[in-house]
Short mmCIF file of C-alpha atoms and ligand atoms in Angstrom, two decimals:
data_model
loop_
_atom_site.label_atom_id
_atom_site.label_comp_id
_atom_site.label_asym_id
_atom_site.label_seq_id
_atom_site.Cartn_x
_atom_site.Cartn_y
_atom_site.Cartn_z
CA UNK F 1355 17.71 -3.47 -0.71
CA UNK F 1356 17.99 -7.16 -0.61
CA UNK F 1357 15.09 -9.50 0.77
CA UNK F 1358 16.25 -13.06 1.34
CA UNK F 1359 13.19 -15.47 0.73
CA UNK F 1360 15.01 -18.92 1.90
CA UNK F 1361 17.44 -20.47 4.04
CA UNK F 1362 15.59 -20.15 7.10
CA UNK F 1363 14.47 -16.98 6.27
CA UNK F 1364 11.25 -15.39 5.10
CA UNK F 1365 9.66 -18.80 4.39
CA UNK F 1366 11.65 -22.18 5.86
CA UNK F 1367 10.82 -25.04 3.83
CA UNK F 1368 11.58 -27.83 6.56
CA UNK F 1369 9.78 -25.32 9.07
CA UNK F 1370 6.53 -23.85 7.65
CA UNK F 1371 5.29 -26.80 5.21
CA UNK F 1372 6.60 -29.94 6.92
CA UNK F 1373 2.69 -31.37 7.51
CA UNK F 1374 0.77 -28.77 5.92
CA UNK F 1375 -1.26 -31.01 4.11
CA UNK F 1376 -3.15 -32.16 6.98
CA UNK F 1377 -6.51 -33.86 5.28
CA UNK F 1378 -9.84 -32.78 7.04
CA UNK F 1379 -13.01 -34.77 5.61
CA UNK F 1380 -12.57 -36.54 2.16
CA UNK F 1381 -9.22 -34.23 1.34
CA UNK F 1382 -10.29 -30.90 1.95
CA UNK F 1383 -7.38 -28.31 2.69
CA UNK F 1384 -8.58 -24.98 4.19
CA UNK F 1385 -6.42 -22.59 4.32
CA UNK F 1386 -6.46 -18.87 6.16
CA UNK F 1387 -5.51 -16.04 4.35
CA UNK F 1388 -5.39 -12.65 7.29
CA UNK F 1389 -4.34 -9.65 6.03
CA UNK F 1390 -5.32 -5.94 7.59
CA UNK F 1391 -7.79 -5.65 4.63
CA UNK F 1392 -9.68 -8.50 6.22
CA UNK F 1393 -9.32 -12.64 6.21
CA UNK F 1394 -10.59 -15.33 3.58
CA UNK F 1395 -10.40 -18.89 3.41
CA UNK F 1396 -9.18 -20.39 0.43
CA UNK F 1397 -10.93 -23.88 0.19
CA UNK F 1398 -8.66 -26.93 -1.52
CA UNK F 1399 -11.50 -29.40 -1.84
CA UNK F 1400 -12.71 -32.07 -4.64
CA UNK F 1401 -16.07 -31.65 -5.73
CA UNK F 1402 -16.08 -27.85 -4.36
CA UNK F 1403 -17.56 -26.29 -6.90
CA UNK F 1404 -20.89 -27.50 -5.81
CA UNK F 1405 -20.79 -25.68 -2.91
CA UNK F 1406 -20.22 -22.70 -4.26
CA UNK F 1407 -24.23 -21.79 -3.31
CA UNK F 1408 -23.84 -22.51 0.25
CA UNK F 1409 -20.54 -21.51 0.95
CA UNK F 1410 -21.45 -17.62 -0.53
CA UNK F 1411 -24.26 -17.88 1.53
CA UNK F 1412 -22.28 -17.99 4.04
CA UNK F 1413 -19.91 -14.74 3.22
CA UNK F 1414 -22.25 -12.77 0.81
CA UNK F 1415 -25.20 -10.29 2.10
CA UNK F 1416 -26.12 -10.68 -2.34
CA UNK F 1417 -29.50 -10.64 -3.65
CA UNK F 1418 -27.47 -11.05 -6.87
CA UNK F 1419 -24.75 -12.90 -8.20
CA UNK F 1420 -22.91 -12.53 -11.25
CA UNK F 1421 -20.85 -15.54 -12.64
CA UNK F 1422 -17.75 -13.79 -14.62
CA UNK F 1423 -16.30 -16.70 -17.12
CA UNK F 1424 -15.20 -17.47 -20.15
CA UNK F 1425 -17.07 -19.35 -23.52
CA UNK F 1426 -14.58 -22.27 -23.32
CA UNK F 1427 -14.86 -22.48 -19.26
CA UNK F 1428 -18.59 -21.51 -19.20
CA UNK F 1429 -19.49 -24.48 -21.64
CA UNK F 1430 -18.06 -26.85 -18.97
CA UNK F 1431 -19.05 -25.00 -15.73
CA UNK F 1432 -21.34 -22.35 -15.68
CA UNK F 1433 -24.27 -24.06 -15.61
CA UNK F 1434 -23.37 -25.87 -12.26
CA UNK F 1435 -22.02 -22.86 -10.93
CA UNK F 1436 -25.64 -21.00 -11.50
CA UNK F 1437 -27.70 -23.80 -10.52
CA UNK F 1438 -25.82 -24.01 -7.17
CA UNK F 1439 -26.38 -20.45 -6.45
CA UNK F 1440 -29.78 -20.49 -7.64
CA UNK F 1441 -30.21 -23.17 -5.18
CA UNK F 1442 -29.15 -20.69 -2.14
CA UNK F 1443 -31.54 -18.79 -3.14
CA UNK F 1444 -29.59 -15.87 -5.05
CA UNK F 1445 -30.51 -14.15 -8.50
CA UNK F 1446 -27.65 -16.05 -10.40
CA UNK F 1447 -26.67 -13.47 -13.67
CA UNK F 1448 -23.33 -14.48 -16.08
CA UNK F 1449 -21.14 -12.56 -18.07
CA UNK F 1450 -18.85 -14.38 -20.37
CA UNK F 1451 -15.66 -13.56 -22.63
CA UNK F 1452 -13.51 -14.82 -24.92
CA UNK F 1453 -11.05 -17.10 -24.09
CA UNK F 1454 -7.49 -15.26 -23.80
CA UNK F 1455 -5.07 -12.56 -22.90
CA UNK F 1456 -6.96 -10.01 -25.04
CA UNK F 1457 -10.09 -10.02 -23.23
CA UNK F 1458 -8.55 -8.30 -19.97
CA UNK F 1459 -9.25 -5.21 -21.36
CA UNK F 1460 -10.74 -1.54 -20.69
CA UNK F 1461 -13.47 -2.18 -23.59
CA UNK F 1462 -14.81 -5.40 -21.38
CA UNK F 1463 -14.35 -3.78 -18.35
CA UNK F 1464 -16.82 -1.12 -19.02
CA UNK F 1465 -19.10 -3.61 -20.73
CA UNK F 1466 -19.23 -5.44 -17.56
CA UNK F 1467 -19.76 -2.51 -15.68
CA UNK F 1468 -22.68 -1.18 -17.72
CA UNK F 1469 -24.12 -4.73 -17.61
CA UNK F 1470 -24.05 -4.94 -13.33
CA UNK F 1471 -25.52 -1.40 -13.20
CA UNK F 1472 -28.54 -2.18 -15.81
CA UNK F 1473 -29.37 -5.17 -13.71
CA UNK F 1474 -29.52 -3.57 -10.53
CA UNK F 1475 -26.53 -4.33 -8.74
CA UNK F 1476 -25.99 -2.79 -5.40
CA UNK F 1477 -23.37 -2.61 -3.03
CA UNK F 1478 -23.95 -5.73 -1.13
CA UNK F 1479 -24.38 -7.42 -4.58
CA UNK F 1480 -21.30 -9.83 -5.68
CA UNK F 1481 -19.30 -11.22 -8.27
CA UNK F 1482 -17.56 -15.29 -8.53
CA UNK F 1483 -14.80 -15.36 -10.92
CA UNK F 1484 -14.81 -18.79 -12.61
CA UNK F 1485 -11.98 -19.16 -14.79
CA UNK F 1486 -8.39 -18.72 -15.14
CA UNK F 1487 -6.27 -15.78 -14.66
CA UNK F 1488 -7.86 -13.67 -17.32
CA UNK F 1489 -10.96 -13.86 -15.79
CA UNK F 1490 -10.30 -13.37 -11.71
CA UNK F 1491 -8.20 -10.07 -13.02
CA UNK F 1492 -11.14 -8.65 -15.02
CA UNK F 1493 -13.99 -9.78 -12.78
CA UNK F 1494 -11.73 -8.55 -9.74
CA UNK F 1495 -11.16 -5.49 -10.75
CA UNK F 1496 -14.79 -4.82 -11.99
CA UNK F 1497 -15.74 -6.30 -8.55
CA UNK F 1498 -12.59 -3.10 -6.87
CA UNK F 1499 -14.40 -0.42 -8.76
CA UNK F 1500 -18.35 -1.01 -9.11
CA UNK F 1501 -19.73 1.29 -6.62
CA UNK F 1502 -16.31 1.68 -5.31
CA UNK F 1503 -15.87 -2.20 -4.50
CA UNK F 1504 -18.23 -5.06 -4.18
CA UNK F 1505 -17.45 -8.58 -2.81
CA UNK F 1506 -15.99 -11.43 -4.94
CA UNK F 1507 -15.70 -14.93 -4.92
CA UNK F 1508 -12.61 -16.57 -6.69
CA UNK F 1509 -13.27 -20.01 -8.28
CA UNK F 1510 -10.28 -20.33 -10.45
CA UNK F 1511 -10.64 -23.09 -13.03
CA UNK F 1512 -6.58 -23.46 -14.10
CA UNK F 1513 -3.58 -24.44 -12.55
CA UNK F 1514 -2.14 -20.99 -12.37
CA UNK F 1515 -4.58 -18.94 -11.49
CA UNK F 1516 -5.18 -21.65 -8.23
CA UNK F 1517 -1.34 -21.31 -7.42
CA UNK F 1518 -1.27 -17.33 -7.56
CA UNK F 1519 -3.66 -15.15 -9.49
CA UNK F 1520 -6.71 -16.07 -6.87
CA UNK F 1521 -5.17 -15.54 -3.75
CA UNK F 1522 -3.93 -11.90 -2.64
CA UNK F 1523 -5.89 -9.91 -4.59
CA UNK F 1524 -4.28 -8.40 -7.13
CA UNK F 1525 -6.88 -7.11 -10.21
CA UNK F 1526 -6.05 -5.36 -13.46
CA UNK F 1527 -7.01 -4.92 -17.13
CA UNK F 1528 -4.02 -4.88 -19.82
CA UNK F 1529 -3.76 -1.63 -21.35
CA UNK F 1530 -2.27 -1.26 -24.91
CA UNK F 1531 0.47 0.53 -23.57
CA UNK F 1532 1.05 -2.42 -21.05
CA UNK F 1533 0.40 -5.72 -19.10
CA UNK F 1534 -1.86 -5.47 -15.88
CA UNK F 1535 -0.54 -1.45 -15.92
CA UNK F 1536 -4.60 -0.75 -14.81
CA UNK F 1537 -5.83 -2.14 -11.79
CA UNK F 1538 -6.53 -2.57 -7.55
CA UNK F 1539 -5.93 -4.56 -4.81
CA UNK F 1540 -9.46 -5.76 -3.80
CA UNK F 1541 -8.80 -9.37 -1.66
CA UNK F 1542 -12.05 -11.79 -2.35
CA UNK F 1543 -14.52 -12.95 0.63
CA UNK F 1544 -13.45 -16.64 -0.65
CA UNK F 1545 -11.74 -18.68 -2.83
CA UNK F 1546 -12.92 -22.29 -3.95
CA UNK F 1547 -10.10 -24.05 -5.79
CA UNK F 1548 -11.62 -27.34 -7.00
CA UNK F 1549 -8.37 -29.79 -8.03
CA UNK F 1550 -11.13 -31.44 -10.28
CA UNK F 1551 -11.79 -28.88 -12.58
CA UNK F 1552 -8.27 -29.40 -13.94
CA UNK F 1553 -8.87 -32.95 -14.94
CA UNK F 1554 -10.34 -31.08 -18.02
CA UNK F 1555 -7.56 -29.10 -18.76
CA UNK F 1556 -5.04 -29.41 -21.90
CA UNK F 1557 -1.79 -30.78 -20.81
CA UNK F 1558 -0.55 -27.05 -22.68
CA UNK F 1559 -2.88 -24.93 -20.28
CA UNK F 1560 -1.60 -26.89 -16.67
CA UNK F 1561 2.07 -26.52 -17.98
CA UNK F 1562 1.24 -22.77 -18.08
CA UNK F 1563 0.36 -23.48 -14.31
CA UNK F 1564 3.75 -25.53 -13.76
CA UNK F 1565 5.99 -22.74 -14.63
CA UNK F 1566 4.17 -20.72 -11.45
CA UNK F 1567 4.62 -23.78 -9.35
CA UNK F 1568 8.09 -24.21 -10.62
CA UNK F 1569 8.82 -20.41 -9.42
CA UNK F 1570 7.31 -21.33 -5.89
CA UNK F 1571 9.64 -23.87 -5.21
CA UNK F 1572 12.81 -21.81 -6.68
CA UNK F 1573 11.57 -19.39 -4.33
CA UNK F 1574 11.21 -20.90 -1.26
CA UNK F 1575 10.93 -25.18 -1.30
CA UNK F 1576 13.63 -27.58 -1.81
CA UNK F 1577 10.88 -30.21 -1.23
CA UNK F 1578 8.23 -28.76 -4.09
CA UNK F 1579 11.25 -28.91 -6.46
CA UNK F 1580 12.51 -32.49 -5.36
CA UNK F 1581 8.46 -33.45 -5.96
CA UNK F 1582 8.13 -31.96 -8.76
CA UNK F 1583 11.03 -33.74 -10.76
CA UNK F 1584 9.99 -37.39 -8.96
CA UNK F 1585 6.02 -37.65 -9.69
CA UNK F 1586 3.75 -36.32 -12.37
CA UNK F 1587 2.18 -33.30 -11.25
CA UNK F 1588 -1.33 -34.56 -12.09
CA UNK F 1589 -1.13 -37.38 -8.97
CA UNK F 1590 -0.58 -34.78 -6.39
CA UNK F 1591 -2.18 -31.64 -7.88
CA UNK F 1592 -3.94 -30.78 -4.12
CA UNK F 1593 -1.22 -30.89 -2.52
CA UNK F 1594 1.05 -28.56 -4.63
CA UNK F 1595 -1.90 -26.10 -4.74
CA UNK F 1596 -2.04 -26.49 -0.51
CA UNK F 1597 1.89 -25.29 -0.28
CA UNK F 1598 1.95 -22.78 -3.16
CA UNK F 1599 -0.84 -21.44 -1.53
CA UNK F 1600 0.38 -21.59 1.96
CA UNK F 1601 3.30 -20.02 0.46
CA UNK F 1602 1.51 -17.51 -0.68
CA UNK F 1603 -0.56 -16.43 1.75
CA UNK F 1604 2.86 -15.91 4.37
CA UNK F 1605 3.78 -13.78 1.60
CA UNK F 1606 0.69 -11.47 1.25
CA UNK F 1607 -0.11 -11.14 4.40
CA UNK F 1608 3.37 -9.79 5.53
CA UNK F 1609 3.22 -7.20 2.72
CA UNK F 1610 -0.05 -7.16 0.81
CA UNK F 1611 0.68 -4.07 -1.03
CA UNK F 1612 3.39 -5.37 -2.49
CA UNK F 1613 5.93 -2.76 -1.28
CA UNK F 1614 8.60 -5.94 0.09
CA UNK F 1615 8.61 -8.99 0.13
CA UNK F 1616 5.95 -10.03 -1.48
CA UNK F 1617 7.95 -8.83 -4.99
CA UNK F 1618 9.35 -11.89 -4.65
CA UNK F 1619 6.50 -13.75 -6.02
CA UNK F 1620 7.44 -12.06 -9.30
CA UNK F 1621 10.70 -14.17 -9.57
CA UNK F 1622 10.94 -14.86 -13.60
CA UNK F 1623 8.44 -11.83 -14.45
CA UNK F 1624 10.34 -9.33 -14.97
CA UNK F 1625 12.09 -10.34 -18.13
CA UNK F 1626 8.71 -12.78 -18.68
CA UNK F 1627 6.43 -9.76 -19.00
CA UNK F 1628 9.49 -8.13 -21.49
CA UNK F 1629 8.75 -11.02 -23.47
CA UNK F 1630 5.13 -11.11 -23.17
CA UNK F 1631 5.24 -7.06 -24.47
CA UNK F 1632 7.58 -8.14 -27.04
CA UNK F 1633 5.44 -10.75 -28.62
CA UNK F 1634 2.14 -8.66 -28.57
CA UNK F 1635 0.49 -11.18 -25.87
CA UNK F 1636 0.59 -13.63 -28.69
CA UNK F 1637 3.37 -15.35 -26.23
CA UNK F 1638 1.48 -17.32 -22.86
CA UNK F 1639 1.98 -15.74 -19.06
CA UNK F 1640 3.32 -19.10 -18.15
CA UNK F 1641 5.36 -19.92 -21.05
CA UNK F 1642 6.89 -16.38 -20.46
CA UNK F 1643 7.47 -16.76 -16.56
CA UNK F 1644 9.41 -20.29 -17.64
CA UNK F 1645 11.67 -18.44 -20.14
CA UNK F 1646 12.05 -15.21 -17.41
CA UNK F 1647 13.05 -18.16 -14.84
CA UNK F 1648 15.69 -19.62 -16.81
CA UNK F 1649 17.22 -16.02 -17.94
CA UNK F 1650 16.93 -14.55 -14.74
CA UNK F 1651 18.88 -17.56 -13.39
CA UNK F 1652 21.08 -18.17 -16.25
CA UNK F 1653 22.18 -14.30 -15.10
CA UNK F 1654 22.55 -14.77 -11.63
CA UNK F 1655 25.22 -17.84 -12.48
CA UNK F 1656 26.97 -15.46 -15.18
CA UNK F 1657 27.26 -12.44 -12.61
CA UNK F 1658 28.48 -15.11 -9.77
CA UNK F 1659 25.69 -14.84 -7.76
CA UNK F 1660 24.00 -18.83 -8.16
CA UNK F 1661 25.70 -22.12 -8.45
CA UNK F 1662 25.95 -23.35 -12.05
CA UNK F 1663 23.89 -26.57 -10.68
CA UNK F 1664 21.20 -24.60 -9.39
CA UNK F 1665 19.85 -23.81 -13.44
CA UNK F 1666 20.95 -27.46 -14.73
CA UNK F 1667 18.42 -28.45 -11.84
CA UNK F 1668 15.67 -26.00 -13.30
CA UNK F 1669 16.26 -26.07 -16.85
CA UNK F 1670 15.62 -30.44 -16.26
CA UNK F 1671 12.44 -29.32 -14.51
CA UNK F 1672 11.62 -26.96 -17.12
CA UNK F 1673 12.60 -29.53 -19.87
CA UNK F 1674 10.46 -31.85 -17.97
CA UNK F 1675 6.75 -30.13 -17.83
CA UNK F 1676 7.43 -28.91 -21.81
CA UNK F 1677 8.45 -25.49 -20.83
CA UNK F 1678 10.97 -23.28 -22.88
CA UNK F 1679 13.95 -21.80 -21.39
CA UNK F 1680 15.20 -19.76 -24.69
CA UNK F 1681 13.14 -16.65 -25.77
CA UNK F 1682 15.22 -15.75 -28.95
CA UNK F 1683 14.62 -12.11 -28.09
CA UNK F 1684 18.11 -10.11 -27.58
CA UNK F 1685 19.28 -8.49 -24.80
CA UNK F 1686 18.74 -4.95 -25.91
CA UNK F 1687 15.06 -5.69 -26.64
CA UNK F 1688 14.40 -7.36 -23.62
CA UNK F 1689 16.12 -4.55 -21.37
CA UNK F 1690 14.06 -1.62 -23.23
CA UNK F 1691 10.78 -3.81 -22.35
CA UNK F 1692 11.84 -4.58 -18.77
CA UNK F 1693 12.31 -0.97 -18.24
CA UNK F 1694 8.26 -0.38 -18.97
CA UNK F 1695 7.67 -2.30 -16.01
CA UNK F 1696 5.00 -1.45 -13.78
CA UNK F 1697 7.70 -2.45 -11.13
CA UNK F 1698 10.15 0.08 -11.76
CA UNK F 1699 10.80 1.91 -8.77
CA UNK F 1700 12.26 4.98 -9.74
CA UNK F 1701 15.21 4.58 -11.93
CA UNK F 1702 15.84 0.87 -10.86
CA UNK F 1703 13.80 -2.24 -11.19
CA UNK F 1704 13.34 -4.31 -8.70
CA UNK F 1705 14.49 -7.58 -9.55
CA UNK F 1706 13.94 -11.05 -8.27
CA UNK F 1707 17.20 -13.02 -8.46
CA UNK F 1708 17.67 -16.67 -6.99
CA UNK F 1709 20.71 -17.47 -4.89
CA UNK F 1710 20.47 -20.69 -4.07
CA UNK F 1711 17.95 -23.88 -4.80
CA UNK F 1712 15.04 -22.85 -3.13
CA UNK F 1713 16.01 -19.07 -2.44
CA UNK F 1714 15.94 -15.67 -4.09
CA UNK F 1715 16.85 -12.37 -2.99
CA UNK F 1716 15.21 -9.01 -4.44
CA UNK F 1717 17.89 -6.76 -5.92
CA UNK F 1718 17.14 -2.46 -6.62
CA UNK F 1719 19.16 -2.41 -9.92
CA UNK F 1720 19.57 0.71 -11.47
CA UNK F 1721 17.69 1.42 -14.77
CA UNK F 1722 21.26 1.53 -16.75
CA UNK F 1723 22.68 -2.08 -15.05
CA UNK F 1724 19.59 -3.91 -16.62
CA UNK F 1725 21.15 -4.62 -19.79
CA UNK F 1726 24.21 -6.14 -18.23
CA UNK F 1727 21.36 -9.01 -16.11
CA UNK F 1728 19.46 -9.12 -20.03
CA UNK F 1729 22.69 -10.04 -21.40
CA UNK F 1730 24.58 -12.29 -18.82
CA UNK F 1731 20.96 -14.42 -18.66
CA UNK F 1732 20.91 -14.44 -23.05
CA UNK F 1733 24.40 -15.59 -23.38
CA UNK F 1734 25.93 -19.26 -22.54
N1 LIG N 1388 1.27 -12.80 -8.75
C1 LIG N 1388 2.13 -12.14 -7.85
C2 LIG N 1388 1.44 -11.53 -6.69
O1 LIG N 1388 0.30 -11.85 -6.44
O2 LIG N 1388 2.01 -10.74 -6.00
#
């Protein structure tokens, strides 16, 4: 099966995102997310975060709300996030975790769980997931399975997790066996991505965020690439979250269950989340997807598939945000890993390879061919 994304294809660059940053009041972006489970706006706004009260008023039937977050988020947010809910009159409750890959699992799950059912929680309760990545996959999935779903507000507090993990509604816990290999699609009511709420962010943690942003415009945008290598990221960070996200959402909302097209938004992942195995989550998501970019490309030049110019131009971008391109994990180890993929379909993996600058095709290659892509995108 082969999916093109680009060249007037699935998502036109010129066509679709030519003027999509059309500021409302004081730069808001609001953009529409319908799928058949249901429609949410995802809110691009300054200062958003202090509406998070009214604005759940406005989707939410709650008495209660539970603020899911993290110690290192929470010390900076939390407070504002509860007071504004307070405010609109809910119950406001938090539950907080450790910063970190290793906290998206079962044991916190159930913790949570246990927690929401002690204080009452019913069905028309809620949750807000206010944090990165980690966080809006635990809290989402706890928010999929209490009382066989309950409604969810994403508030995601990095780069990354504005770009991709919030939107589309994908949940999971890490099991030991595996990344994200437990989870649910469970789309929120809303999500409120606040561009200031990166300002505090370590220059490491929005890199992690560039490599997702860097896969959106290998995937689909000439003119997100061309950006991206002409002004810092930090001027324009509303804007790149508007298009990734309006990328995004034409994605999900042609295949939300992630049966087509939308397996193109894992472009880099599948050799990334090798790598991530391979290290024992000591290795970031978005320092992995960078690497899984530049092998995955690296292969499609080797096998004759992608101009050789195509991964100078992302290995400079890559170079540029502090990103690696070089795992130093061989072939053999990285094809074994790949082949524990929650992706597999079968006995072939479905795997995201780009064509040309700004498009990507999604290839069924047999379970036995993956060590050939590992080791055309690990040697020069
Ligand atoms: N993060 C990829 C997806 O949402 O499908």
């Amino acid at each position: 099966m082969i999916i093109d994304s680009g060249g007037g294809g699935l998502y036109n660059t010129q066509r679709t995102y030519r003027g999509l940053w059309r500021e409302g009041k004081e730069g808001v972006q609001d953009i529409r997310v319908e799928t058949p489970e249901g429609a949410y706006e995802v809110r691009i706004a300054s200062g958003c975060l202090e509406e998070l009260g009214r604005r759940a008023r406005d989707v939410l039937r709650a008495r209660q709300v539970c603020v899911v977050s993290d110690s290192r988020v929470a010390a900076l947010y939390l407070e504002r996030a509860l007071a504004s809910l307070e405010e609109a009159g809910f119950v406001p409750r938090s539950f907080l975790i450790s910063p970190g890959e290793a906290s998206k699992n079962g044991e916190n799950f159930l913790i949570l769980l246990g927690q929401m059912a002690r204080w009452g929680f019913t069905r028309t309760d809620a949750l807000v997931a206010l944090g990165g990545g980690v966080v809006g996959d635990l809290a989402g999935f706890a928010a999929a399975s209490y009382m066989r779903g309950i409604d969810l507000i994403q508030l995601p507090t990095t780069l990354l997790s504005c770009v991709d993990s919030a939107v589309g509604g994908k949940t999971a816990i890490n099991l030991p066996e595996g990344k994200n290999l437990c989870g649910a699609f469970h789309q929120p009511v809303l999500v409120l991505c606040d561009p200031e709420l990166l300002d505090s962010l370590p220059d490491e943690i929005l890199r992690e965020g560039c490599a997702e942003v860097i896969k959106y415009g290998m995937l689909g945008s000439t003119e997100l690439l061309e950006g991206l290598g002409l002004r810092p990221i930090r001027g324009w960070l509303p804007e790149i979250i508007a298009r990734c996200v309006g990328m995004k959402r034409d994605i999900v909302s042609r295949d939300l269950r992630d049966k087509g097209c939308r397996q193109l938004l894992n472009l880099g992942h599948s050799f990334g989340h090798a790598m991530e195995t391979l290290s024992g989550y000591t290795l970031s998501h978005g320092r992995a997807v960078a690497m899984g970019l530049a092998l995955i490309t690296r292969a499609s030049v080797n096998l004759g598939l992608c101009s050789r110019e195509v991964f100078a131009i992302l290995l400079e971008l890559l170079k540029g945000y502090g990103l690696p391109a070089e795992s130093g994990y061989g072939a053999a180890e990285l094809a074994r890993a790949a082949l524990r993929d929650k992706k597999m379909d079968g006995d072939a993996l479905q795997l995201v390879v780009p064509r040309s600058l700004g498009s990507a095709e999604l290839l069924r290659v047999p379970a036995e061919e993956l060590i050939t892509w590992a080791r055309s995108g690990t040697e020069p």
